[in-house]
Short mmCIF file of C-alpha atoms (C1' of nucleotides) in Angstrom, two decimals:
data_model
loop_
_atom_site.label_atom_id
_atom_site.label_comp_id
_atom_site.label_asym_id
_atom_site.label_seq_id
_atom_site.Cartn_x
_atom_site.Cartn_y
_atom_site.Cartn_z
CA MET T 1 0.00 0.00 0.00
CA ASN T 2 2.58 2.48 1.17
CA THR T 3 4.18 3.02 -2.21
CA ALA T 4 5.16 6.65 -1.72
CA ALA T 5 8.29 6.10 -3.73
CA PHE T 6 9.98 9.46 -3.26
CA VAL T 7 10.49 12.28 -0.80
CA PRO T 8 7.41 13.21 1.18
CA PRO T 9 8.61 16.71 1.74
CA CYS T 10 7.69 18.33 5.00
CA THR T 11 10.89 20.35 5.05
CA PRO T 12 11.91 23.22 7.32
CA ALA T 13 10.25 25.53 4.84
CA LEU T 14 13.33 27.58 4.28
CA ARG T 15 12.70 31.21 3.76
CA LEU T 16 13.44 31.52 0.08
CA VAL T 17 13.81 34.81 -1.72
CA PRO T 18 14.95 37.21 0.99
CA ASP T 19 14.17 40.15 -1.24
CA ALA T 20 11.22 38.80 -3.15
CA LEU T 21 9.37 42.03 -2.63
CA ASP T 22 10.41 44.76 -5.02
CA ILE T 23 9.65 47.78 -2.90
CA GLU T 24 10.63 50.15 -5.68
CA ALA T 25 8.11 48.74 -8.09
CA LEU T 26 5.53 48.58 -5.36
CA SER T 27 5.87 52.22 -4.43
CA ALA T 28 4.62 53.13 -7.88
CA HIS T 29 1.28 51.57 -7.04
CA MET T 30 0.80 52.48 -3.41
CA THR T 31 2.34 54.41 -0.58
CA VAL T 32 4.94 52.52 1.35
CA GLN T 33 6.40 53.86 4.55
CA ARG T 34 9.62 53.00 6.35
CA ARG T 35 9.43 52.59 10.11
CA ARG T 36 12.02 51.99 12.78
CA ILE T 37 11.05 49.81 15.72
CA ARG T 38 13.06 50.00 18.92
CA ALA T 39 14.08 46.80 20.70
CA GLY T 40 11.23 45.55 22.85
CA LYS T 41 8.60 47.63 21.06
CA PRO T 42 5.73 46.04 19.13
CA VAL T 43 5.22 46.31 15.39
CA TYR T 44 1.61 45.51 16.10
CA ARG T 45 -0.36 43.88 18.87
CA SER T 46 -3.19 41.42 18.96
CA GLY T 47 -6.50 43.23 18.93
CA GLN T 48 -5.39 46.36 17.12
CA PRO T 49 -7.27 47.08 13.90
CA PHE T 50 -5.63 45.32 10.98
CA ARG T 51 -4.46 47.95 8.55
CA ALA T 52 -1.13 46.95 7.12
CA LEU T 53 1.44 44.30 6.39
CA PHE T 54 5.10 44.92 7.20
CA PHE T 55 8.09 43.82 5.23
CA VAL T 56 11.11 43.27 7.46
CA HIS T 57 14.12 45.14 6.19
CA ALA T 58 16.45 44.58 9.12
CA GLY T 59 16.37 43.09 12.58
CA PHE T 60 14.98 40.11 14.42
CA LEU T 61 11.51 39.86 15.91
CA ARG T 62 9.22 37.55 17.81
CA ARG T 63 5.65 36.63 16.87
CA SER T 64 3.26 35.16 19.44
CA VAL T 65 -0.41 34.35 19.78
CA ALA T 66 -2.50 34.24 22.92
CA ALA T 67 -5.83 32.70 23.90
CA ALA T 68 -8.48 34.61 25.80
CA ASP T 69 -7.55 32.76 29.01
CA GLY T 70 -3.95 33.91 28.90
CA ARG T 71 -2.27 30.88 27.35
CA GLU T 72 0.48 32.02 25.02
CA LEU T 73 2.69 30.60 22.30
CA VAL T 74 5.60 32.03 20.42
CA THR T 75 4.89 31.10 16.80
CA GLY T 76 8.04 32.31 15.14
CA PHE T 77 11.01 34.59 14.95
CA PRO T 78 10.64 36.70 11.80
CA MET T 79 13.69 38.28 10.29
CA ARG T 80 14.85 40.16 7.22
CA GLY T 81 12.86 39.32 4.11
CA GLU T 82 9.70 38.18 5.85
CA LEU T 83 6.24 39.63 5.65
CA LEU T 84 4.59 40.41 8.98
CA GLY T 85 0.87 40.39 9.45
CA VAL T 86 -0.14 37.80 6.88
CA GLU T 87 -1.70 35.66 9.61
CA SER T 88 -4.17 38.48 10.25
CA ILE T 89 -5.40 38.90 6.68
CA GLY T 90 -9.16 38.74 6.50
CA SER T 91 -9.53 39.53 10.17
CA ALA T 92 -10.63 42.96 11.36
CA HIS T 93 -7.90 42.91 14.01
CA TYR T 94 -4.41 41.56 14.25
CA THR T 95 -4.43 38.06 15.68
CA ALA T 96 -0.85 37.98 16.90
CA ASP T 97 1.73 40.12 18.62
CA VAL T 98 4.98 40.96 16.91
CA ILE T 99 7.68 42.63 18.97
CA ALA T 100 11.21 43.58 18.02
CA LEU T 101 13.98 41.59 19.70
CA GLU T 102 16.40 44.30 18.66
CA ASP T 103 16.15 47.58 16.78
CA CYS T 104 14.41 46.83 13.50
CA GLU T 105 13.45 48.49 10.29
CA VAL T 106 10.23 47.56 8.54
CA VAL T 107 8.33 48.81 5.51
CA GLU T 108 4.65 49.40 6.11
CA LEU T 109 2.26 48.30 3.35
CA ALA T 110 -1.29 49.50 3.92
CA TYR T 111 -3.51 46.50 3.55
CA PRO T 112 -6.48 46.97 1.32
CA ALA T 113 -4.09 48.86 -0.92
CA VAL T 114 -1.83 45.83 -1.29
CA LEU T 115 -4.70 43.76 -2.64
CA GLN T 116 -5.50 46.38 -5.26
CA ALA T 117 -1.86 46.60 -6.23
CA CYS T 118 -1.96 42.82 -6.68
CA ALA T 119 -4.48 43.16 -9.45
CA ALA T 120 -2.09 45.43 -11.34
CA LEU T 121 1.10 43.58 -10.44
CA PRO T 122 0.71 39.83 -10.97
CA VAL T 123 4.18 39.38 -9.48
CA LEU T 124 3.02 40.89 -6.24
CA GLN T 125 0.02 38.63 -6.11
CA ALA T 126 2.19 35.59 -6.58
CA ALA T 127 4.60 36.82 -3.90
CA LEU T 128 1.81 37.38 -1.40
CA THR T 129 0.21 34.03 -2.04
CA GLN T 130 3.61 32.39 -1.80
CA ALA T 131 4.41 34.10 1.47
CA LEU T 132 1.15 32.86 2.93
CA ALA T 133 1.66 29.30 1.71
CA GLN T 134 5.26 29.27 2.83
CA GLU T 135 4.25 30.37 6.29
CA LEU T 136 1.65 27.63 6.36
CA ARG T 137 4.23 25.00 5.50
CA ARG T 138 6.61 26.30 8.11
CA ASP T 139 3.88 26.11 10.73
CA GLN T 140 3.17 22.54 9.74
CA TYR T 141 6.84 21.67 9.91
CA TRP T 142 7.01 22.81 13.52
CA ARG T 143 3.74 21.18 14.41
CA LEU T 144 5.24 17.97 13.14
CA ALA T 145 8.47 18.58 15.03
CA VAL T 146 6.71 19.33 18.31
CA ALA T 147 4.42 16.35 17.92
CA THR T 148 7.06 13.78 17.04
CA LEU T 149 10.42 14.86 18.44
CA SER T 150 11.80 14.65 21.96
CA ALA T 151 12.92 17.75 23.82
CA ASN T 152 16.55 17.29 22.79
CA GLN T 153 15.63 16.71 19.19
CA ARG T 154 13.44 19.79 19.09
CA VAL T 155 16.21 21.98 20.42
CA ALA T 156 18.64 20.50 17.92
CA ALA T 157 16.16 21.10 15.11
CA PHE T 158 15.71 24.65 16.30
CA LEU T 159 19.44 25.31 16.18
CA GLN T 160 19.55 23.86 12.68
CA GLU T 161 16.80 26.20 11.58
CA VAL T 162 18.49 29.22 13.10
CA ALA T 163 21.73 28.23 11.40
CA ALA T 164 19.96 27.84 8.05
CA SER T 165 18.26 31.22 8.40
CA HIS T 166 21.51 32.91 9.22
CA ARG T 167 23.19 31.30 6.26
CA ALA T 168 20.36 32.45 4.01
CA LEU T 169 20.94 36.02 5.14
CA GLY T 170 24.68 35.83 4.70
CA PHE T 171 25.60 35.47 8.37
CA SER T 172 27.66 32.68 9.83
CA ALA T 173 25.72 29.46 10.15
CA SER T 174 28.08 27.94 12.69
CA HIS T 175 28.54 30.79 15.13
CA PHE T 176 25.77 33.12 16.13
CA VAL T 177 24.06 34.89 18.99
CA LEU T 178 20.50 33.93 19.77
CA ARG T 179 18.33 37.01 19.90
CA MET T 180 15.62 35.42 21.99
CA SER T 181 15.52 34.21 25.59
CA ARG T 182 15.36 30.59 26.72
CA SER T 183 11.70 31.15 27.56
CA ASP T 184 10.97 32.30 24.02
CA ILE T 185 12.62 29.20 22.60
CA ALA T 186 10.81 27.04 25.12
CA SER T 187 7.43 28.48 24.20
CA PHE T 188 8.16 28.07 20.50
CA LEU T 189 9.11 24.42 20.99
CA ALA T 190 6.34 23.67 23.50
CA LEU T 191 8.81 23.03 26.31
CA LYS T 192 9.78 24.70 29.60
CA HIS T 193 12.80 26.92 29.70
CA GLU T 194 14.61 24.58 32.08
CA THR T 195 14.23 21.81 29.54
CA VAL T 196 15.71 23.99 26.82
CA THR T 197 18.63 24.75 29.10
CA ARG T 198 19.09 21.05 29.84
CA ALA T 199 19.01 20.17 26.17
CA LEU T 200 21.58 22.83 25.30
CA SER T 201 23.79 21.64 28.14
CA GLN T 202 23.56 18.07 26.92
CA LEU T 203 24.34 19.03 23.34
CA ALA T 204 27.34 20.93 24.66
CA ALA T 205 28.41 18.04 26.88
CA ALA T 206 28.23 15.75 23.86
CA GLY T 207 30.55 18.09 22.03
CA VAL T 208 28.06 18.96 19.31
CA ILE T 209 27.90 22.65 20.17
CA THR T 210 29.31 25.13 22.62
CA VAL T 211 27.03 27.40 24.61
CA GLU T 212 27.80 30.59 26.43
CA ARG T 213 24.58 32.22 27.41
CA ARG T 214 23.16 33.26 24.02
CA GLU T 215 26.28 32.65 22.05
CA ILE T 216 26.15 29.38 20.15
CA ARG T 217 28.87 27.70 18.18
CA ILE T 218 28.05 24.62 16.16
CA VAL T 219 31.01 22.29 16.41
CA CYS T 220 29.68 19.46 14.29
CA THR T 221 26.90 20.13 11.83
CA GLU T 222 26.52 16.46 10.94
CA ARG T 223 26.05 15.29 14.51
CA LEU T 224 23.62 18.14 15.11
CA ALA T 225 21.60 16.95 12.14
CA VAL T 226 21.65 13.44 13.57
CA CYS T 227 20.34 14.77 16.87
CA ALA T 228 17.58 16.71 15.16
CA ASN T 229 16.22 13.62 13.45
CA GLY T 230 15.80 10.34 15.17
CA ALA T 231 18.91 9.63 17.22
CA GLU T 232 19.34 10.52 20.86
CA LEU T 233 22.59 11.91 22.20
CA VAL T 234 25.65 9.72 22.50
CA GLN T 235 28.60 11.11 24.34
CA GLN T 236 31.60 11.43 22.07
CA ALA T 237 35.02 10.50 23.37
CA ALA T 238 36.45 13.62 24.96
CA MET M 1 3.18 46.96 30.80
CA ASN M 2 0.73 44.23 29.99
CA THR M 3 -2.08 46.57 29.08
CA ALA M 4 -3.70 44.38 26.43
CA ALA M 5 -7.09 45.67 27.42
CA PHE M 6 -9.26 43.50 25.19
CA VAL M 7 -9.55 40.07 23.62
CA PRO M 8 -6.32 38.67 22.26
CA PRO M 9 -8.09 36.51 19.75
CA CYS M 10 -6.50 33.20 18.95
CA THR M 11 -9.85 31.57 18.37
CA PRO M 12 -10.69 28.17 16.90
CA ALA M 13 -10.63 29.82 13.50
CA LEU M 14 -14.11 28.71 12.60
CA ARG M 15 -14.60 27.89 9.00
CA LEU M 16 -16.69 30.83 7.89
CA VAL M 17 -18.47 31.00 4.57
CA PRO M 18 -19.09 27.36 3.66
CA ASP M 19 -19.89 28.33 0.10
CA ALA M 20 -17.62 31.30 -0.34
CA LEU M 21 -16.54 29.98 -3.68
CA ASP M 22 -18.97 30.73 -6.45
CA ILE M 23 -18.24 27.85 -8.76
CA GLU M 24 -20.70 29.09 -11.35
CA ALA M 25 -18.93 32.41 -11.71
CA LEU M 26 -15.57 30.70 -11.67
CA SER M 27 -16.43 28.34 -14.49
CA ALA M 28 -16.77 31.32 -16.77
CA HIS M 29 -13.07 32.02 -16.34
CA MET M 30 -11.57 28.55 -16.20
CA THR M 31 -12.42 24.91 -16.50
CA VAL M 32 -13.61 23.33 -13.32
CA GLN M 33 -14.10 19.62 -12.98
CA ARG M 34 -16.14 17.59 -10.55
CA ARG M 35 -14.52 14.49 -9.11
CA ARG M 36 -15.73 11.75 -6.83
CA ILE M 37 -13.29 10.27 -4.35
CA ARG M 38 -14.00 6.88 -2.81
CA ALA M 39 -13.50 6.33 0.90
CA GLY M 40 -9.85 5.64 1.64
CA LYS M 41 -8.63 7.02 -1.69
CA PRO M 42 -6.37 10.06 -1.92
CA VAL M 43 -7.32 13.38 -3.47
CA TYR M 44 -3.60 13.96 -3.83
CA ARG M 45 -0.45 12.65 -2.27
CA SER M 46 2.72 14.25 -1.08
CA GLY M 47 5.28 14.35 -3.87
CA GLN M 48 2.87 14.41 -6.79
CA PRO M 49 3.23 17.43 -9.06
CA PHE M 50 1.13 20.31 -7.82
CA ARG M 51 -1.43 21.11 -10.46
CA ALA M 52 -4.71 21.97 -8.83
CA LEU M 53 -6.63 23.04 -5.77
CA PHE M 54 -9.79 21.22 -4.77
CA PHE M 55 -12.94 22.64 -3.31
CA VAL M 56 -14.73 20.16 -1.06
CA HIS M 57 -18.35 19.78 -2.02
CA ALA M 58 -19.26 16.88 0.21
CA GLY M 59 -17.59 14.44 2.53
CA PHE M 60 -14.93 14.34 5.23
CA LEU M 61 -11.22 13.99 4.65
CA ARG M 62 -7.91 13.79 6.44
CA ARG M 63 -4.82 15.85 5.69
CA SER M 64 -1.39 14.77 6.89
CA VAL M 65 2.24 15.68 6.40
CA ALA M 66 5.28 13.47 6.71
CA ALA M 67 8.99 14.02 7.18
CA ALA M 68 11.60 12.20 5.13
CA ASP M 69 12.36 9.90 8.05
CA GLY M 70 8.80 8.66 8.31
CA ARG M 71 7.48 10.85 11.12
CA GLU M 72 3.88 11.78 10.39
CA LEU M 73 1.27 14.23 11.60
CA VAL M 74 -2.40 14.60 10.82
CA THR M 75 -2.82 18.34 10.28
CA GLY M 76 -6.54 18.56 9.83
CA PHE M 77 -9.84 17.07 8.83
CA PRO M 78 -11.16 19.10 5.89
CA MET M 79 -14.82 19.04 5.12
CA ARG M 80 -17.42 20.72 2.95
CA GLY M 81 -16.54 24.29 2.04
CA GLU M 82 -12.79 23.98 2.44
CA LEU M 83 -10.12 24.41 -0.16
CA LEU M 84 -7.61 21.56 -0.43
CA GLY M 85 -4.07 22.06 -1.61
CA VAL M 86 -3.46 25.62 -0.46
CA GLU M 87 -0.56 24.45 1.71
CA SER M 88 1.21 23.35 -1.48
CA ILE M 89 0.95 26.63 -3.38
CA GLY M 90 4.30 27.77 -4.63
CA SER M 91 5.76 24.31 -4.37
CA ALA M 92 6.35 22.16 -7.41
CA HIS M 93 4.86 19.17 -5.59
CA TYR M 94 2.11 18.64 -3.08
CA THR M 95 3.49 18.79 0.44
CA ALA M 96 0.71 16.89 2.16
CA ASP M 97 -1.52 13.87 1.73
CA VAL M 98 -5.25 14.25 1.65
CA ILE M 99 -7.34 11.11 1.76
CA ALA M 100 -11.09 10.70 1.90
CA LEU M 101 -12.49 9.34 5.16
CA GLU M 102 -15.72 8.58 3.32
CA ASP M 103 -16.98 8.99 -0.22
CA CYS M 104 -16.39 12.59 -1.19
CA GLU M 105 -17.09 15.00 -3.96
CA VAL M 106 -14.58 17.71 -4.83
CA VAL M 107 -14.26 20.33 -7.54
CA GLU M 108 -10.88 20.47 -9.21
CA LEU M 109 -9.46 23.92 -9.93
CA ALA M 110 -6.34 23.81 -12.11
CA TYR M 111 -3.75 25.89 -10.35
CA PRO M 112 -1.97 28.37 -12.52
CA ALA M 113 -5.39 29.00 -14.01
CA VAL M 114 -6.81 30.00 -10.65
CA LEU M 115 -4.23 32.72 -10.26
CA GLN M 116 -5.09 34.16 -13.65
CA ALA M 117 -8.76 34.06 -12.84
CA CYS M 118 -7.92 35.98 -9.68
CA ALA M 119 -6.72 38.92 -11.71
CA ALA M 120 -10.10 39.10 -13.44
CA LEU M 121 -12.20 38.27 -10.40
CA PRO M 122 -11.14 40.32 -7.38
CA VAL M 123 -13.63 38.36 -5.30
CA LEU M 124 -11.78 35.18 -6.05
CA GLN M 125 -8.47 36.69 -5.10
CA ALA M 126 -9.85 37.80 -1.77
CA ALA M 127 -11.37 34.38 -1.19
CA LEU M 128 -8.10 32.61 -1.92
CA THR M 129 -6.07 34.92 0.28
CA GLN M 130 -8.65 34.53 3.02
CA ALA M 131 -8.61 30.78 2.78
CA LEU M 132 -4.85 30.77 3.17
CA ALA M 133 -4.87 33.16 6.12
CA GLN M 134 -7.71 31.32 7.76
CA GLU M 135 -5.82 28.06 7.49
CA LEU M 136 -2.79 29.72 9.00
CA ARG M 137 -4.79 30.93 11.98
CA ARG M 138 -6.32 27.52 12.47
CA ASP M 139 -2.88 25.94 12.47
CA GLN M 140 -1.72 28.42 15.06
CA TYR M 141 -4.76 27.73 17.19
CA TRP M 142 -3.91 24.04 17.35
CA ARG M 143 -0.24 24.70 17.88
CA LEU M 144 -1.26 26.76 20.88
CA ALA M 145 -3.64 24.08 22.08
CA VAL M 146 -1.08 21.31 21.76
CA ALA M 147 1.58 23.38 23.47
CA THR M 148 -0.50 24.55 26.41
CA LEU M 149 -3.30 22.08 27.09
CA SER M 150 -3.22 18.73 28.85
CA ALA M 151 -4.28 15.57 27.06
CA ASN M 152 -7.82 15.74 28.46
CA GLN M 153 -8.15 19.39 27.55
CA ARG M 154 -6.97 18.77 24.02
CA VAL M 155 -9.50 16.04 23.49
CA ALA M 156 -12.24 18.24 24.91
CA ALA M 157 -11.16 21.10 22.65
CA PHE M 158 -11.18 18.72 19.70
CA LEU M 159 -14.74 17.65 20.43
CA GLN M 160 -15.76 21.30 20.69
CA GLU M 161 -14.24 21.99 17.30
CA VAL M 162 -15.95 19.02 15.72
CA ALA M 163 -19.24 20.13 17.23
CA ALA M 164 -18.76 23.68 15.94
CA SER M 165 -17.93 22.42 12.45
CA HIS M 166 -20.97 20.22 12.37
CA ARG M 167 -23.17 23.06 13.49
CA ALA M 168 -21.72 25.28 10.78
CA LEU M 169 -22.66 22.70 8.17
CA GLY M 170 -26.16 22.24 9.54
CA PHE M 171 -25.55 18.92 11.31
CA SER M 172 -26.21 18.26 14.96
CA ALA M 173 -23.57 19.74 17.20
CA SER M 174 -24.43 17.53 20.15
CA HIS M 175 -24.66 14.12 18.55
CA PHE M 176 -22.36 12.99 15.80
CA VAL M 177 -20.21 10.19 14.49
CA LEU M 178 -16.49 10.76 14.28
CA ARG M 179 -15.23 9.93 10.82
CA MET M 180 -11.66 9.38 11.90
CA SER M 181 -9.96 6.72 14.02
CA ARG M 182 -8.53 7.23 17.49
CA SER M 183 -5.07 7.16 15.93
CA ASP M 184 -5.98 10.00 13.59
CA ILE M 185 -7.23 12.10 16.49
CA ALA M 186 -4.15 11.19 18.51
CA SER M 187 -1.81 12.24 15.74
CA PHE M 188 -3.69 15.49 15.24
CA LEU M 189 -3.49 16.30 18.96
CA ALA M 190 0.09 15.07 19.39
CA LEU M 191 -0.98 12.23 21.68
CA LYS M 192 -1.06 8.44 21.54
CA HIS M 193 -4.27 6.68 20.65
CA GLU M 194 -4.49 5.06 24.10
CA THR M 195 -4.39 8.52 25.64
CA VAL M 196 -7.24 9.68 23.43
CA THR M 197 -9.27 6.66 24.47
CA ARG M 198 -8.52 7.32 28.13
CA ALA M 199 -9.50 10.97 27.82
CA LEU M 200 -12.78 10.09 26.14
CA SER M 201 -13.47 7.50 28.82
CA GLN M 202 -12.82 10.05 31.53
CA LEU M 203 -15.05 12.65 29.90
CA ALA M 204 -17.74 10.00 29.70
CA ALA M 205 -17.19 8.92 33.32
CA ALA M 206 -17.57 12.55 34.35
CA GLY M 207 -20.90 12.67 32.56
CA VAL M 208 -19.84 15.32 30.09
CA ILE M 209 -20.28 13.13 27.03
CA THR M 210 -21.26 9.62 26.09
CA VAL M 211 -19.05 7.52 23.87
CA GLU M 212 -19.87 4.46 21.87
CA ARG M 213 -16.97 3.75 19.60
CA ARG M 214 -17.18 6.63 17.13
CA GLU M 215 -20.57 7.85 18.19
CA ILE M 216 -20.34 10.87 20.46
CA ARG M 217 -23.10 12.61 22.33
CA ILE M 218 -22.35 15.83 24.15
CA VAL M 219 -24.36 15.81 27.34
CA CYS M 220 -23.26 19.15 28.72
CA THR M 221 -21.78 21.72 26.37
CA GLU M 222 -20.88 24.06 29.22
CA ARG M 223 -18.88 21.50 31.15
CA LEU M 224 -17.16 20.43 27.93
CA ALA M 225 -16.13 24.03 27.39
CA VAL M 226 -14.81 24.16 30.93
CA CYS M 227 -12.76 21.03 30.27
CA ALA M 228 -11.36 22.46 27.06
CA ASN M 229 -10.01 25.54 28.81
CA GLY M 230 -8.25 25.49 32.11
CA ALA M 231 -10.12 23.17 34.41
CA GLU M 232 -9.38 19.49 34.86
CA LEU M 233 -12.13 16.93 35.18
CA VAL M 234 -14.25 16.81 38.29
CA GLN M 235 -16.57 13.91 38.69
CA GLN M 236 -20.17 15.08 38.81
CA ALA M 237 -22.52 13.49 41.28
CA ALA M 238 -24.03 10.48 39.54
"C1'" DA O 1 29.52 49.58 46.54
"C1'" DA O 2 25.23 47.80 47.56
"C1'" DC O 3 20.99 46.58 45.72
"C1'" DG O 4 17.36 44.42 42.96
"C1'" DG O 5 15.65 42.48 38.81
"C1'" DC O 6 16.17 39.49 35.07
"C1'" DG O 7 18.03 35.83 32.60
"C1'" DG O 8 20.36 31.69 32.92
"C1'" DG O 9 21.98 27.13 35.03
"C1'" DT O 10 21.54 23.01 38.04
"C1'" DA O 11 19.50 19.63 40.90
"C1'" DA O 12 15.89 16.65 43.38
"C1'" DC O 13 11.43 15.35 43.07
"C1'" DA O 14 6.80 14.46 41.16
"C1'" DG O 15 3.39 13.72 37.69
"C1'" DT O 16 1.48 13.26 33.17
"C1'" DG O 17 1.54 10.74 29.38
"C1'" DT O 18 3.70 6.71 27.19
"C1'" DG O 19 4.93 1.85 26.14
"C1'" DT O 20 3.52 -2.57 26.60
"C1'" DA O 21 0.41 -5.92 26.88
"C1'" DA O 22 -3.77 -8.35 27.03
"C1'" DC O 23 -8.54 -8.35 26.08
"C1'" DG O 24 -13.01 -7.32 23.75
"C1'" DA O 25 -15.91 -5.73 19.90
"C1'" DC O 26 -16.85 -5.26 15.37
"C1'" DG O 27 -16.63 -6.13 10.36
"C1'" DC O 28 -15.18 -8.71 6.49
"C1'" DG O 29 -14.34 -12.71 3.81
"C1'" DG O 30 -14.14 -17.48 3.40
"C1'" DC B 1 -20.87 -19.96 10.62
"C1'" DC B 2 -16.27 -19.26 11.79
"C1'" DG B 3 -11.73 -17.06 11.62
"C1'" DC B 4 -9.10 -13.19 11.28
"C1'" DG B 5 -7.67 -8.45 11.36
"C1'" DT B 6 -8.48 -3.85 12.73
"C1'" DC B 7 -9.95 -0.82 16.07
"C1'" DG B 8 -10.96 0.39 20.65
"C1'" DT B 9 -10.43 -0.25 25.76
"C1'" DT B 10 -8.16 -0.91 30.08
"C1'" DA B 11 -4.31 -1.89 33.46
"C1'" DC B 12 0.27 -1.22 35.08
"C1'" DA B 13 5.21 0.26 35.26
"C1'" DC B 14 8.33 3.60 33.78
"C1'" DA B 15 10.51 7.56 31.52
"C1'" DC B 16 10.52 12.06 30.13
"C1'" DT B 17 9.45 16.37 31.11
"C1'" DG B 18 7.47 19.65 34.34
"C1'" DT B 19 7.83 21.50 39.01
"C1'" DT B 20 10.08 23.60 42.54
"C1'" DA B 21 13.87 25.48 44.57
"C1'" DC B 22 18.07 27.76 44.87
"C1'" DC B 23 22.26 29.21 42.76
"C1'" DC B 24 25.02 32.44 39.90
"C1'" DG B 25 26.18 36.39 36.95
"C1'" DC B 26 25.05 40.45 34.52
"C1'" DC B 27 23.40 45.24 34.46
"C1'" DG B 28 21.24 49.28 35.62
"C1'" DT B 29 20.17 52.11 39.59
"C1'" DT B 30 20.61 54.20 43.92
#
DNA sequence: AACGGCGGGTAACAGTGTGTAACGACGCGG
DNA sequence: CCGCGTCGTTACACACTGTTACCCGCCGTT
């Protein structure tokens, strides 16, 4: 029965096309506005009227959703090249919070206007639809990860993703500084922050990475990949 | 600081507008094709070339994603009024499997064609974008649920969602037959099938529902809602 | 310098959910 | 009618992760 011969691809949903959005071309069809966001300040908050999307030009951010009873979940860490606010399209209000983890620069795209511009610019329409679909696939990737991986594996997978993102933006993929706290990572991975700490310590003890607070160095990419899928940690001869 | 005065709305992302898609109008702009899918047969499978979206006209289905190493996750149970395949937009191949849980009827919408039709029919474009965003919000709702609710709460929340869906389609919200197996539910909720069974048994023992294999009757909607958020089960006086 | 707050790390303990296993119920085909 | 396989149910022991607690170090402030 199970004759799925080739790759069933639920992949990390890499963020392709960092600069897919041609702001120049766009500005001919609608007003676009640059905005600086200070570290810790929101780009938008859940409940505010939905009026615009934001294209991230620089900086790292954190997106989270919350239920009426206070339960919260960090749903992602947007960075350069991503479109903020797509999850709120079709809603009268934003359905998530996005706050800057460091000083950021975003380009504001008023919403109904974007849709109209789409009609004139088929490229834009494709880009928007793509961004939405891409986000959907990424969500499903992490749902799968959270549902099927152990705590250690999730943390390893997270580090892999961060590394891949950094590489895509031209930063070092093997040595970087996490912009988010342990609690943010924990929420994102559906763990407690102590568990994230434990997992990082164990990965370090196994010689796969080194950790110094938020500074991560990936010592062995291959073994990290092994940890992220399937295999549990095996101490390597010191 | 935390002055979020009003509802931070990560809601169950109800499937609004069961018949948002005006097939009649659409058929003027592109060829649409009705297809019947027998129970157990796929609408599409992961890895097949992505060529079309499908609008569900009747029946219940199951969507799942899989990683290269065999890990799997049921990501949803589409039904009448939903658009299948949106998660694969922008990919050369489908990224999920959708199989019919019972005999279904779907309308096939060739993909590149849909985009072109969007340019001519602004309504269609809005509907497509909405469908995508809606799906994204639903995904995030369940990510939140899985990350923050106990096994019992997840199962209760699942029953609530099923009830709400049935009501939206004009079926009874308090008495229905689950189309999917315990394992499907378990995968969807990131649990094991034994745990789902246990949770259902406990809800039944508490007098909140009755269970007879796949036949569910909701005895007390209010107490089910209480179980789905916050509170753990408390036996009610028999 | 002293202080307090926040983020991070570690450890002992406890509990939820899991793995395993055995059993029962139902449906299908011979 | 029987046999068999799938699905669902329940019991029990255990492991992973959550819980709780306390530690440290950093940083801004007084």
